[in-house]
Short mmCIF file of C-alpha atoms in Angstrom, two decimals:
data_model
loop_
_atom_site.label_atom_id
_atom_site.label_comp_id
_atom_site.label_asym_id
_atom_site.label_seq_id
_atom_site.Cartn_x
_atom_site.Cartn_y
_atom_site.Cartn_z
CA MET A 1 3.83 -34.28 -17.83
CA ARG A 2 2.20 -35.12 -14.84
CA VAL A 3 4.62 -37.32 -13.69
CA ALA A 4 7.09 -34.29 -14.34
CA TYR A 5 4.99 -32.20 -12.68
CA ASN A 6 4.71 -34.56 -9.48
CA GLU A 7 8.33 -34.87 -9.15
CA GLN A 8 9.09 -31.31 -9.43
CA MET A 9 6.32 -29.96 -6.98
CA ASN A 10 7.47 -32.39 -4.77
CA ALA A 11 10.95 -30.92 -4.88
CA LEU A 12 9.89 -27.61 -4.44
CA SER A 13 7.40 -28.63 -1.19
CA LYS A 14 10.66 -30.24 0.01
CA ILE A 15 12.79 -26.86 0.03
CA LEU A 16 10.00 -24.98 1.39
CA GLY A 17 9.63 -27.81 4.13
CA GLU A 18 13.54 -27.49 4.56
CA MET A 19 13.59 -23.78 4.88
CA ALA A 20 10.61 -23.74 7.45
CA GLY A 21 12.72 -26.20 9.58
CA LEU A 22 15.63 -24.10 9.43
CA ALA A 23 14.13 -20.85 10.55
CA GLY A 24 12.45 -23.03 13.26
CA SER A 25 15.96 -24.45 14.21
CA ALA A 26 17.65 -20.65 13.93
CA MET A 27 14.99 -19.29 16.12
CA GLU A 28 15.47 -22.13 18.53
CA ARG A 29 19.10 -21.05 18.80
CA ALA A 30 18.41 -17.39 18.59
CA THR A 31 16.61 -17.87 22.06
CA GLN A 32 19.33 -19.75 23.81
CA SER A 33 21.77 -17.10 22.69
CA LEU A 34 19.52 -14.44 24.12
CA LEU A 35 18.36 -16.21 27.06
CA GLN A 36 22.09 -17.14 27.96
CA ALA A 37 24.15 -14.32 26.66
CA ASP A 38 25.69 -17.04 24.39
CA LEU A 39 27.67 -15.52 21.78
CA SER A 40 28.56 -18.68 19.59
CA LEU A 41 25.41 -19.64 19.27
CA ALA A 42 24.08 -16.00 18.04
CA GLU A 43 27.09 -16.34 15.43
CA SER A 44 25.51 -19.32 14.21
CA VAL A 45 22.45 -18.17 13.59
CA ILE A 46 23.62 -15.00 11.59
CA THR A 47 25.94 -17.06 9.88
CA GLU A 48 23.48 -19.60 8.62
CA TYR A 49 20.74 -17.19 7.49
CA ASP A 50 22.39 -17.08 4.12
CA GLN A 51 21.43 -20.77 3.71
CA ILE A 52 17.91 -19.84 3.99
CA ALA A 53 18.44 -17.24 1.33
CA ALA A 54 19.79 -19.21 -0.81
CA LEU A 55 17.06 -21.98 -0.42
CA SER A 56 14.47 -18.95 -0.92
CA HIS A 57 16.34 -18.03 -4.33
CA GLN A 58 16.71 -22.07 -5.35
CA ALA A 59 12.94 -22.40 -4.25
CA GLU A 60 11.92 -19.47 -6.62
CA GLU A 61 13.64 -20.60 -9.42
CA ARG A 62 12.01 -23.94 -9.39
CA ALA A 63 8.36 -22.53 -9.41
CA PHE A 64 9.61 -20.53 -12.24
CA ALA A 65 10.63 -23.68 -13.88
CA LEU A 66 7.72 -25.66 -13.12
CA LEU A 67 5.29 -22.83 -14.61
CA ALA A 68 7.38 -22.37 -17.58
CA LEU A 69 7.88 -26.28 -18.32
CA GLN A 70 4.76 -27.72 -17.00
CA ALA A 71 2.22 -25.03 -17.84
CA PRO A 72 0.00 -26.33 -14.74
CA VAL A 73 -3.66 -25.41 -14.27
CA ALA A 74 -6.25 -25.71 -11.76
CA GLY A 75 -4.99 -27.44 -8.46
CA ASP A 76 -1.44 -27.81 -9.47
CA LEU A 77 -1.27 -24.20 -10.54
CA ARG A 78 -2.74 -23.35 -7.16
CA SER A 79 0.00 -25.25 -5.79
CA VAL A 80 2.97 -23.73 -7.31
CA VAL A 81 1.60 -19.94 -6.86
CA SER A 82 1.17 -20.63 -3.07
CA GLY A 83 4.68 -22.20 -3.22
CA ILE A 84 5.72 -18.68 -4.66
CA GLN A 85 4.14 -16.91 -1.71
CA ILE A 86 5.14 -19.40 0.83
CA VAL A 87 8.84 -18.79 0.09
CA ALA A 88 8.47 -14.74 1.47
CA ASP A 89 6.71 -16.12 4.72
CA VAL A 90 9.54 -18.67 5.29
CA ASP A 91 12.18 -16.29 4.53
CA ARG A 92 11.11 -13.66 6.83
CA MET A 93 10.63 -16.25 9.34
CA GLY A 94 14.83 -17.03 8.79
CA ALA A 95 15.12 -12.96 8.82
CA LEU A 96 13.41 -12.76 12.03
CA ALA A 97 15.40 -15.29 13.87
CA LEU A 98 18.62 -13.54 12.43
CA HIS A 99 17.26 -10.33 14.10
CA VAL A 100 16.77 -11.96 17.60
CA ALA A 101 20.48 -13.31 17.13
CA LYS A 102 21.99 -9.99 16.20
CA ILE A 103 20.34 -8.27 19.07
CA ALA A 104 21.72 -11.03 21.29
CA ARG A 105 25.25 -10.41 19.79
CA ARG A 106 25.11 -6.53 20.04
CA ARG A 107 24.65 -6.76 23.67
CA HIS A 108 27.26 -9.49 24.53
CA PRO A 109 28.41 -10.18 27.35
CA ASN A 110 25.75 -8.49 28.81
CA HIS A 111 21.87 -10.17 28.67
CA ALA A 112 19.93 -8.20 26.41
CA LEU A 113 16.87 -9.04 28.49
CA PRO A 114 16.27 -8.26 31.82
CA GLU A 115 15.85 -11.25 34.28
CA GLU A 116 12.12 -10.27 35.01
CA VAL A 117 11.15 -11.02 31.17
CA ASN A 118 13.29 -14.08 30.28
CA GLY A 119 10.42 -16.12 31.42
CA TYR A 120 8.22 -14.53 28.82
CA PHE A 121 10.61 -15.13 25.79
CA ALA A 122 11.51 -18.53 26.87
CA GLU A 123 7.83 -19.44 26.40
CA MET A 124 7.60 -17.21 23.37
CA GLY A 125 10.62 -19.04 21.73
CA ARG A 126 9.13 -22.28 22.52
CA ILE A 127 5.86 -21.42 20.78
CA ALA A 128 7.36 -20.09 17.82
CA VAL A 129 9.67 -23.38 17.42
CA ALA A 130 6.60 -25.33 17.54
CA LEU A 131 4.98 -23.19 14.76
CA GLY A 132 7.80 -23.21 12.87
CA ALA A 133 8.04 -27.29 13.10
CA ALA A 134 4.18 -27.00 12.44
CA ALA A 135 4.57 -25.01 9.30
CA GLN A 136 7.18 -27.55 8.25
CA GLU A 137 4.89 -30.36 8.67
CA VAL A 138 2.20 -28.82 7.00
CA LEU A 139 4.35 -28.17 3.81
CA ILE A 140 4.87 -31.98 3.48
CA SER A 141 1.68 -33.32 4.69
CA ARG A 142 -0.60 -30.49 3.03
CA ASP A 143 -3.09 -31.58 5.72
CA PRO A 144 -5.65 -28.66 6.04
CA GLU A 145 -6.98 -29.31 9.34
CA ARG A 146 -3.54 -29.24 11.14
CA ALA A 147 -2.61 -26.06 8.94
CA LEU A 148 -5.83 -24.30 10.34
CA ARG A 149 -4.57 -24.92 13.66
CA LEU A 150 -1.31 -22.81 13.26
CA ARG A 151 -4.00 -19.94 14.24
CA GLU A 152 -5.12 -21.48 17.40
CA GLU A 153 -1.56 -21.95 18.48
CA ASP A 154 -0.42 -18.21 17.27
CA GLU A 155 -3.32 -17.13 20.12
CA ALA A 156 -0.75 -18.37 23.20
CA MET A 157 1.92 -15.90 21.41
CA ASP A 158 -0.32 -13.01 20.83
CA ASP A 159 -1.58 -13.51 24.46
CA LEU A 160 2.05 -13.60 25.58
CA HIS A 161 2.81 -10.51 23.70
CA ARG A 162 0.33 -8.69 25.24
CA HIS A 163 1.46 -9.66 28.87
CA LEU A 164 4.88 -8.64 28.00
CA PHE A 165 3.45 -5.06 26.83
CA THR A 166 1.41 -4.86 30.35
CA VAL A 167 5.06 -5.37 31.93
CA LEU A 168 7.03 -3.12 30.17
CA MET A 169 4.53 -0.47 30.60
CA ASP A 170 4.35 -0.85 34.24
CA ARG A 171 5.32 1.89 36.03
CA ASN A 172 7.64 -0.66 38.30
CA TRP A 173 9.81 -1.13 35.10
CA SER A 174 13.04 -0.62 36.48
CA HIS A 175 15.45 -1.61 33.27
CA GLY A 176 15.50 1.81 31.96
CA VAL A 177 14.59 2.86 28.33
CA ALA A 178 17.51 0.82 26.33
CA ALA A 179 16.45 -2.50 27.81
CA ALA A 180 12.35 -1.34 26.78
CA VAL A 181 13.65 -0.63 23.28
CA ASP A 182 15.08 -4.18 22.86
CA VAL A 183 12.33 -6.04 24.71
CA THR A 184 10.00 -4.02 22.45
CA LEU A 185 11.71 -5.04 19.15
CA LEU A 186 12.31 -8.49 20.31
CA GLY A 187 8.59 -9.19 21.34
CA ARG A 188 7.80 -7.90 17.53
CA PHE A 189 10.21 -10.17 16.26
CA TYR A 190 8.62 -13.38 17.96
CA GLU A 191 4.93 -12.01 17.18
CA ARG A 192 5.73 -11.57 13.19
CA PHE A 193 7.53 -15.31 13.16
CA ALA A 194 4.59 -16.83 14.49
CA ASP A 195 2.08 -14.59 12.22
CA HIS A 196 4.36 -15.60 9.17
CA ALA A 197 3.89 -19.21 10.51
CA VAL A 198 0.40 -18.82 10.32
CA GLU A 199 0.33 -17.43 6.87
CA VAL A 200 2.14 -20.58 6.03
CA GLY A 201 -0.96 -22.27 7.13
CA ARG A 202 -3.31 -20.28 5.46
CA ARG A 203 -1.58 -20.74 2.04
CA VAL A 204 -1.70 -24.62 2.33
CA VAL A 205 -5.32 -24.66 3.26
CA PHE A 206 -5.79 -22.81 0.14
CA LEU A 207 -3.62 -24.86 -2.20
CA VAL A 208 -5.78 -28.03 -1.10
CA THR A 209 -9.00 -26.58 -0.93
CA GLY A 210 -9.12 -23.51 -3.45
CA THR A 211 -10.47 -21.43 -0.79
CA LEU A 212 -8.19 -19.11 1.47
CA PRO A 213 -9.27 -18.90 5.21
CA SER A 214 -10.29 -15.14 6.15
CA ASP A 215 -7.12 -12.86 7.33
CA GLU A 216 -8.02 -12.34 10.99
CA ASP A 217 -6.07 -9.54 12.04
CA HIS A 218 -3.66 -11.85 13.88
CA GLU A 219 -1.28 -9.04 14.62
CA ILE A 220 -2.18 -7.67 17.93
CA ASP A 221 -2.30 -4.47 18.55
CA LEU A 222 0.70 -3.28 19.84
CA ALA A 223 0.12 0.05 21.17
CA HIS A 224 -2.45 -1.09 24.04
CA GLY A 225 0.04 0.17 26.91
CA ARG A 226 -2.83 -1.04 29.22
CA MET B 1 -3.14 -14.37 -27.22
CA ARG B 2 -0.84 -12.09 -26.87
CA VAL B 3 -3.53 -8.98 -27.05
CA ALA B 4 -5.28 -10.82 -24.59
CA TYR B 5 -1.85 -11.21 -22.28
CA ASN B 6 -0.89 -7.39 -22.71
CA GLU B 7 -4.61 -6.22 -21.77
CA GLN B 8 -4.71 -8.49 -18.68
CA MET B 9 -1.17 -7.75 -17.58
CA ASN B 10 -1.82 -4.00 -17.89
CA ALA B 11 -4.92 -4.36 -15.61
CA LEU B 12 -3.03 -6.23 -13.09
CA SER B 13 -0.21 -3.54 -13.47
CA LYS B 14 -2.44 -0.91 -12.65
CA ILE B 15 -4.15 -2.60 -9.58
CA LEU B 16 -0.49 -2.81 -8.42
CA GLY B 17 0.09 1.14 -9.06
CA GLU B 18 -3.22 1.97 -7.66
CA MET B 19 -2.01 -0.29 -4.05
CA ALA B 20 1.25 1.52 -3.90
CA GLY B 21 -0.68 4.71 -4.30
CA LEU B 22 -3.08 4.02 -1.61
CA ALA B 23 -0.45 2.94 0.46
CA GLY B 24 1.56 6.13 0.28
CA SER B 25 -1.67 8.42 0.87
CA ALA B 26 -2.39 6.46 3.78
CA MET B 27 1.05 6.53 5.37
CA GLU B 28 0.89 10.23 4.69
CA ARG B 29 -2.39 10.86 6.67
CA ALA B 30 -0.96 8.30 9.28
CA THR B 31 1.88 10.62 9.65
CA GLN B 32 -0.27 13.76 9.88
CA SER B 33 -2.65 11.96 12.74
CA LEU B 34 0.37 10.88 14.61
CA LEU B 35 2.18 14.74 14.25
CA GLN B 36 -1.55 16.21 15.34
CA ALA B 37 -2.86 13.80 17.21
CA ASP B 38 -5.88 14.31 14.68
CA LEU B 39 -8.38 11.17 15.24
CA SER B 40 -10.45 11.43 12.04
CA LEU B 41 -7.32 10.92 9.77
CA ALA B 42 -6.23 8.17 11.99
CA GLU B 43 -9.78 6.93 11.40
CA SER B 44 -9.80 7.32 7.93
CA VAL B 45 -6.71 5.52 7.27
CA ILE B 46 -7.73 2.70 9.42
CA THR B 47 -11.06 2.34 7.73
CA GLU B 48 -9.69 2.46 4.21
CA TYR B 49 -7.21 -0.24 4.81
CA ASP B 50 -9.97 -2.65 3.64
CA GLN B 51 -9.70 -1.13 0.31
CA ILE B 52 -6.21 -2.26 -0.02
CA ALA B 53 -6.97 -5.72 1.15
CA ALA B 54 -9.47 -6.06 -1.42
CA LEU B 55 -7.24 -5.17 -4.12
CA SER B 56 -4.77 -7.19 -3.06
CA HIS B 57 -7.30 -10.10 -3.54
CA GLN B 58 -8.15 -8.79 -6.91
CA ALA B 59 -4.26 -8.93 -8.07
CA GLU B 60 -3.87 -12.22 -6.90
CA GLU B 61 -6.92 -13.59 -8.78
CA ARG B 62 -6.02 -11.76 -11.79
CA ALA B 63 -2.44 -13.18 -11.84
CA PHE B 64 -3.81 -16.78 -11.20
CA ALA B 65 -6.36 -16.27 -13.96
CA LEU B 66 -3.56 -14.68 -16.48
CA LEU B 67 -1.36 -17.86 -15.60
CA ALA B 68 -4.24 -20.29 -16.30
CA LEU B 69 -5.56 -18.93 -19.46
CA GLN B 70 -2.32 -17.25 -21.23
CA ALA B 71 0.21 -19.87 -20.12
CA PRO B 72 3.04 -17.07 -20.24
CA VAL B 73 6.53 -17.88 -21.16
CA ALA B 74 9.69 -16.04 -20.92
CA GLY B 75 9.38 -12.43 -19.55
CA ASP B 76 5.46 -12.53 -19.73
CA LEU B 77 5.67 -15.41 -17.23
CA ARG B 78 8.51 -13.25 -14.97
CA SER B 79 5.89 -10.26 -15.21
CA VAL B 80 3.11 -11.99 -13.56
CA VAL B 81 5.21 -13.91 -11.18
CA SER B 82 6.85 -10.56 -10.13
CA GLY B 83 2.94 -9.31 -9.75
CA ILE B 84 2.29 -11.93 -7.33
CA GLN B 85 5.49 -11.13 -5.13
CA ILE B 86 4.57 -7.65 -5.31
CA VAL B 87 1.21 -8.13 -4.23
CA ALA B 88 2.56 -9.07 -0.96
CA ASP B 89 5.01 -5.94 -0.65
CA VAL B 90 2.24 -3.30 -1.30
CA ASP B 91 -0.50 -5.10 0.84
CA ARG B 92 2.34 -4.84 3.80
CA MET B 93 3.02 -1.22 2.81
CA GLY B 94 -0.68 -0.59 3.37
CA ALA B 95 -0.74 -2.77 7.17
CA LEU B 96 2.16 -0.55 8.22
CA ALA B 97 0.49 2.50 7.53
CA LEU B 98 -2.77 1.21 9.26
CA HIS B 99 -0.17 0.20 12.41
CA VAL B 100 0.90 3.82 12.76
CA ALA B 101 -2.81 5.09 12.60
CA LYS B 102 -3.75 2.46 15.45
CA ILE B 103 -1.05 4.05 17.93
CA ALA B 104 -2.03 7.63 16.91
CA ARG B 105 -6.03 6.63 17.96
CA ARG B 106 -4.70 4.76 20.81
CA ARG B 107 -2.74 7.80 22.24
CA HIS B 108 -5.73 10.19 21.15
CA PRO B 109 -6.07 12.85 22.60
CA ASN B 110 -2.76 12.72 23.71
CA HIS B 111 0.01 12.65 21.10
CA ALA B 112 1.96 9.78 20.82
CA LEU B 113 5.32 11.42 20.06
CA PRO B 114 7.33 13.40 22.45
CA GLU B 115 7.75 16.98 20.70
CA GLU B 116 11.57 15.99 20.87
CA VAL B 117 11.26 13.44 17.96
CA ASN B 118 8.43 15.30 16.11
CA GLY B 119 10.69 16.15 13.13
CA TYR B 120 12.11 12.97 12.94
CA PHE B 121 8.82 11.17 12.09
CA ALA B 122 7.73 14.34 9.81
CA GLU B 123 11.08 13.39 7.49
CA MET B 124 10.21 9.84 7.99
CA GLY B 125 6.73 10.24 6.87
CA ARG B 126 7.57 12.53 3.63
CA ILE B 127 10.15 9.85 2.90
CA ALA B 128 8.02 6.99 2.95
CA VAL B 129 5.45 8.75 0.92
CA ALA B 130 8.02 9.86 -1.68
CA LEU B 131 8.99 5.99 -1.93
CA GLY B 132 5.52 5.22 -2.08
CA ALA B 133 4.94 7.31 -5.01
CA ALA B 134 8.13 6.08 -6.96
CA ALA B 135 6.96 2.54 -6.18
CA GLN B 136 3.89 3.49 -7.99
CA GLU B 137 5.76 4.90 -10.65
CA VAL B 138 7.77 2.25 -11.62
CA LEU B 139 5.15 -0.18 -11.33
CA ILE B 140 3.73 1.71 -14.26
CA SER B 141 6.57 2.98 -16.24
CA ARG B 142 8.97 -0.42 -15.47
CA ASP B 143 11.88 1.68 -15.42
CA PRO B 144 14.66 -0.46 -14.39
CA GLU B 145 16.81 2.63 -13.31
CA ARG B 146 14.04 4.50 -11.38
CA ALA B 147 13.36 1.26 -9.76
CA LEU B 148 17.37 0.56 -8.65
CA ARG B 149 17.33 4.21 -7.43
CA LEU B 150 14.47 3.64 -4.38
CA ARG B 151 17.27 2.16 -2.86
CA GLU B 152 19.22 4.95 -2.60
CA GLU B 153 16.25 6.85 -1.33
CA ASP B 154 15.64 4.21 1.37
CA GLU B 155 19.11 5.30 2.68
CA ALA B 156 17.71 8.30 4.11
CA MET B 157 15.12 6.52 6.21
CA ASP B 158 17.75 4.33 7.47
CA ASP B 159 20.16 7.27 8.41
CA LEU B 160 16.94 8.57 10.11
CA HIS B 161 15.88 5.82 11.95
CA ARG B 162 19.91 5.43 13.51
CA HIS B 163 19.35 8.65 14.31
CA LEU B 164 16.26 8.36 16.13
CA PHE B 165 17.69 5.40 18.19
CA THR B 166 20.49 7.43 19.29
CA VAL B 167 18.02 9.84 20.83
CA LEU B 168 16.25 7.06 22.46
CA MET B 169 19.26 5.31 23.94
CA ASP B 170 20.39 9.05 25.09
CA ARG B 171 20.38 8.85 29.00
CA ASN B 172 18.79 12.21 28.51
CA TRP B 173 15.60 10.70 26.97
CA SER B 174 12.73 12.00 29.48
CA HIS B 175 9.80 10.76 28.11
CA GLY B 176 9.67 7.37 30.21
CA VAL B 177 9.37 4.07 28.81
CA ALA B 178 5.88 4.14 27.49
CA ALA B 179 6.85 6.81 24.85
CA ALA B 180 9.92 4.97 23.95
CA VAL B 181 8.05 1.79 23.53
CA ASP B 182 5.63 3.88 20.97
CA VAL B 183 8.85 5.69 19.32
CA THR B 184 10.75 2.28 18.65
CA LEU B 185 7.38 0.73 17.09
CA LEU B 186 6.80 3.60 14.71
CA GLY B 187 10.10 4.13 13.98
CA ARG B 188 9.99 0.19 12.69
CA PHE B 189 6.87 0.54 10.93
CA TYR B 190 8.37 3.46 8.27
CA GLU B 191 11.66 1.76 7.93
CA ARG B 192 9.38 -1.66 7.33
CA PHE B 193 7.36 0.24 4.89
CA ALA B 194 10.42 2.04 2.96
CA ASP B 195 11.75 -1.83 2.58
CA HIS B 196 8.86 -2.60 0.97
CA ALA B 197 9.05 0.00 -1.43
CA VAL B 198 12.72 -0.75 -2.24
CA GLU B 199 11.67 -4.39 -2.62
CA VAL B 200 8.84 -3.49 -5.33
CA GLY B 201 11.75 -1.63 -7.24
CA ARG B 202 14.05 -4.83 -6.87
CA ARG B 203 10.99 -6.90 -8.18
CA VAL B 204 10.50 -4.40 -11.10
CA VAL B 205 14.39 -4.63 -12.19
CA PHE B 206 13.96 -8.56 -12.18
CA LEU B 207 10.87 -8.61 -14.39
CA VAL B 208 12.35 -6.32 -17.00
CA THR B 209 15.50 -7.84 -16.87
CA GLY B 210 15.75 -11.15 -15.41
CA THR B 211 18.03 -10.41 -13.04
CA LEU B 212 17.23 -9.97 -9.36
CA PRO B 213 19.52 -6.83 -7.84
CA SER B 214 21.33 -8.10 -4.97
CA ASP B 215 19.39 -7.96 -1.58
CA GLU B 216 21.64 -6.11 0.60
CA ASP B 217 20.64 -5.71 3.95
CA HIS B 218 19.12 -2.94 3.85
CA GLU B 219 17.17 -3.50 7.10
CA ILE B 220 19.07 -1.64 9.43
CA ASP B 221 20.63 -3.26 12.78
CA LEU B 222 17.83 -2.06 15.15
CA ALA B 223 19.87 -2.54 18.10
CA HIS B 224 22.96 -0.72 17.89
CA GLY B 225 22.13 1.45 20.86
CA ARG B 226 25.11 3.64 20.30
#
């Protein structure tokens, strides 16, 4: 029983790690497609989301089979339950990369972003990709200290998002309302991507230690318009 | 065992239904606070989110205990696993109502919304509240046909959201960028609230029938800028 549980749990963790890896890669290409108005990159992200969705489905089935056939208890049960919750987060990370790519596609051959904010998105993209990689890493290593650090890394994303809003709200914004709407949504997508990576980290801490780190309100106040 | 399972599963369903009810009530008051720039209503939504978060925690613990102590199989197992997934959706519904209330509070004593779009938000609020009530209903009744109909009801939300974007993108938008940013985010919050209610419906269909309805891309393309 124990051997079967370990094998099946490892297989589940592998799928979750793979999903986080795919979501990170999708966000990397989505960011490039946005910055360079590159249609084929955007298309690749959009097409490949199906793969993440298929893995979600597979992961849920495996978690269910594990519960049904192994009836795990204590820490083992916690791992499977956390796995079910993590599926939703990594799936959402993929969907958010998809949304970014869809905006890039929609605006092609134009750039969705005014040049003035390119630097923000290049940096938000970099942080998102790093958080995706960190999520993938902790899903495999189950290192709770590393998992907790995702939250700190998310702070840089929150700072950027806040600054981006000050740029948008500035009277000197000269790019019109349509661009402001795109920038608002895109900023939100990057921030939510990062939040879900942080959430994966929290779940990993829980599955290892049995204690869920407090859920600080890491979603920044979006409406601060300073 | 069977009696204990039924009792505990009913208790879990009751908490989930209660959460959906609280989220719907929160969205109702958040919408009023937005339309009327009513600070105390906004504050009440913000304060009461803690209650939803506490129920989330309770629901997760109950689901875990159910799995650990009853080791349910087949349809019973499906119910518990679905319950774990539903917690995340109803919690998120509450968080989205909270976000709406925070924007209302931030803009107080001003109105966050230009009068021109009040009608959209009154109607989106009405649909959101109806979807919250429907989610609560199907969590208790487990009626899969009713649960499937949530998706149809969400179509009205998607239509409104689309129209709202045409208003925003119109050259005649005269309310400036800051208002456009608020309207963009608020529209997104209502739409996501509805999506999560639809997702609750899908999970209820799954837990009753064992088949998850296809996940149509009910998230509308946000960037259509027609």
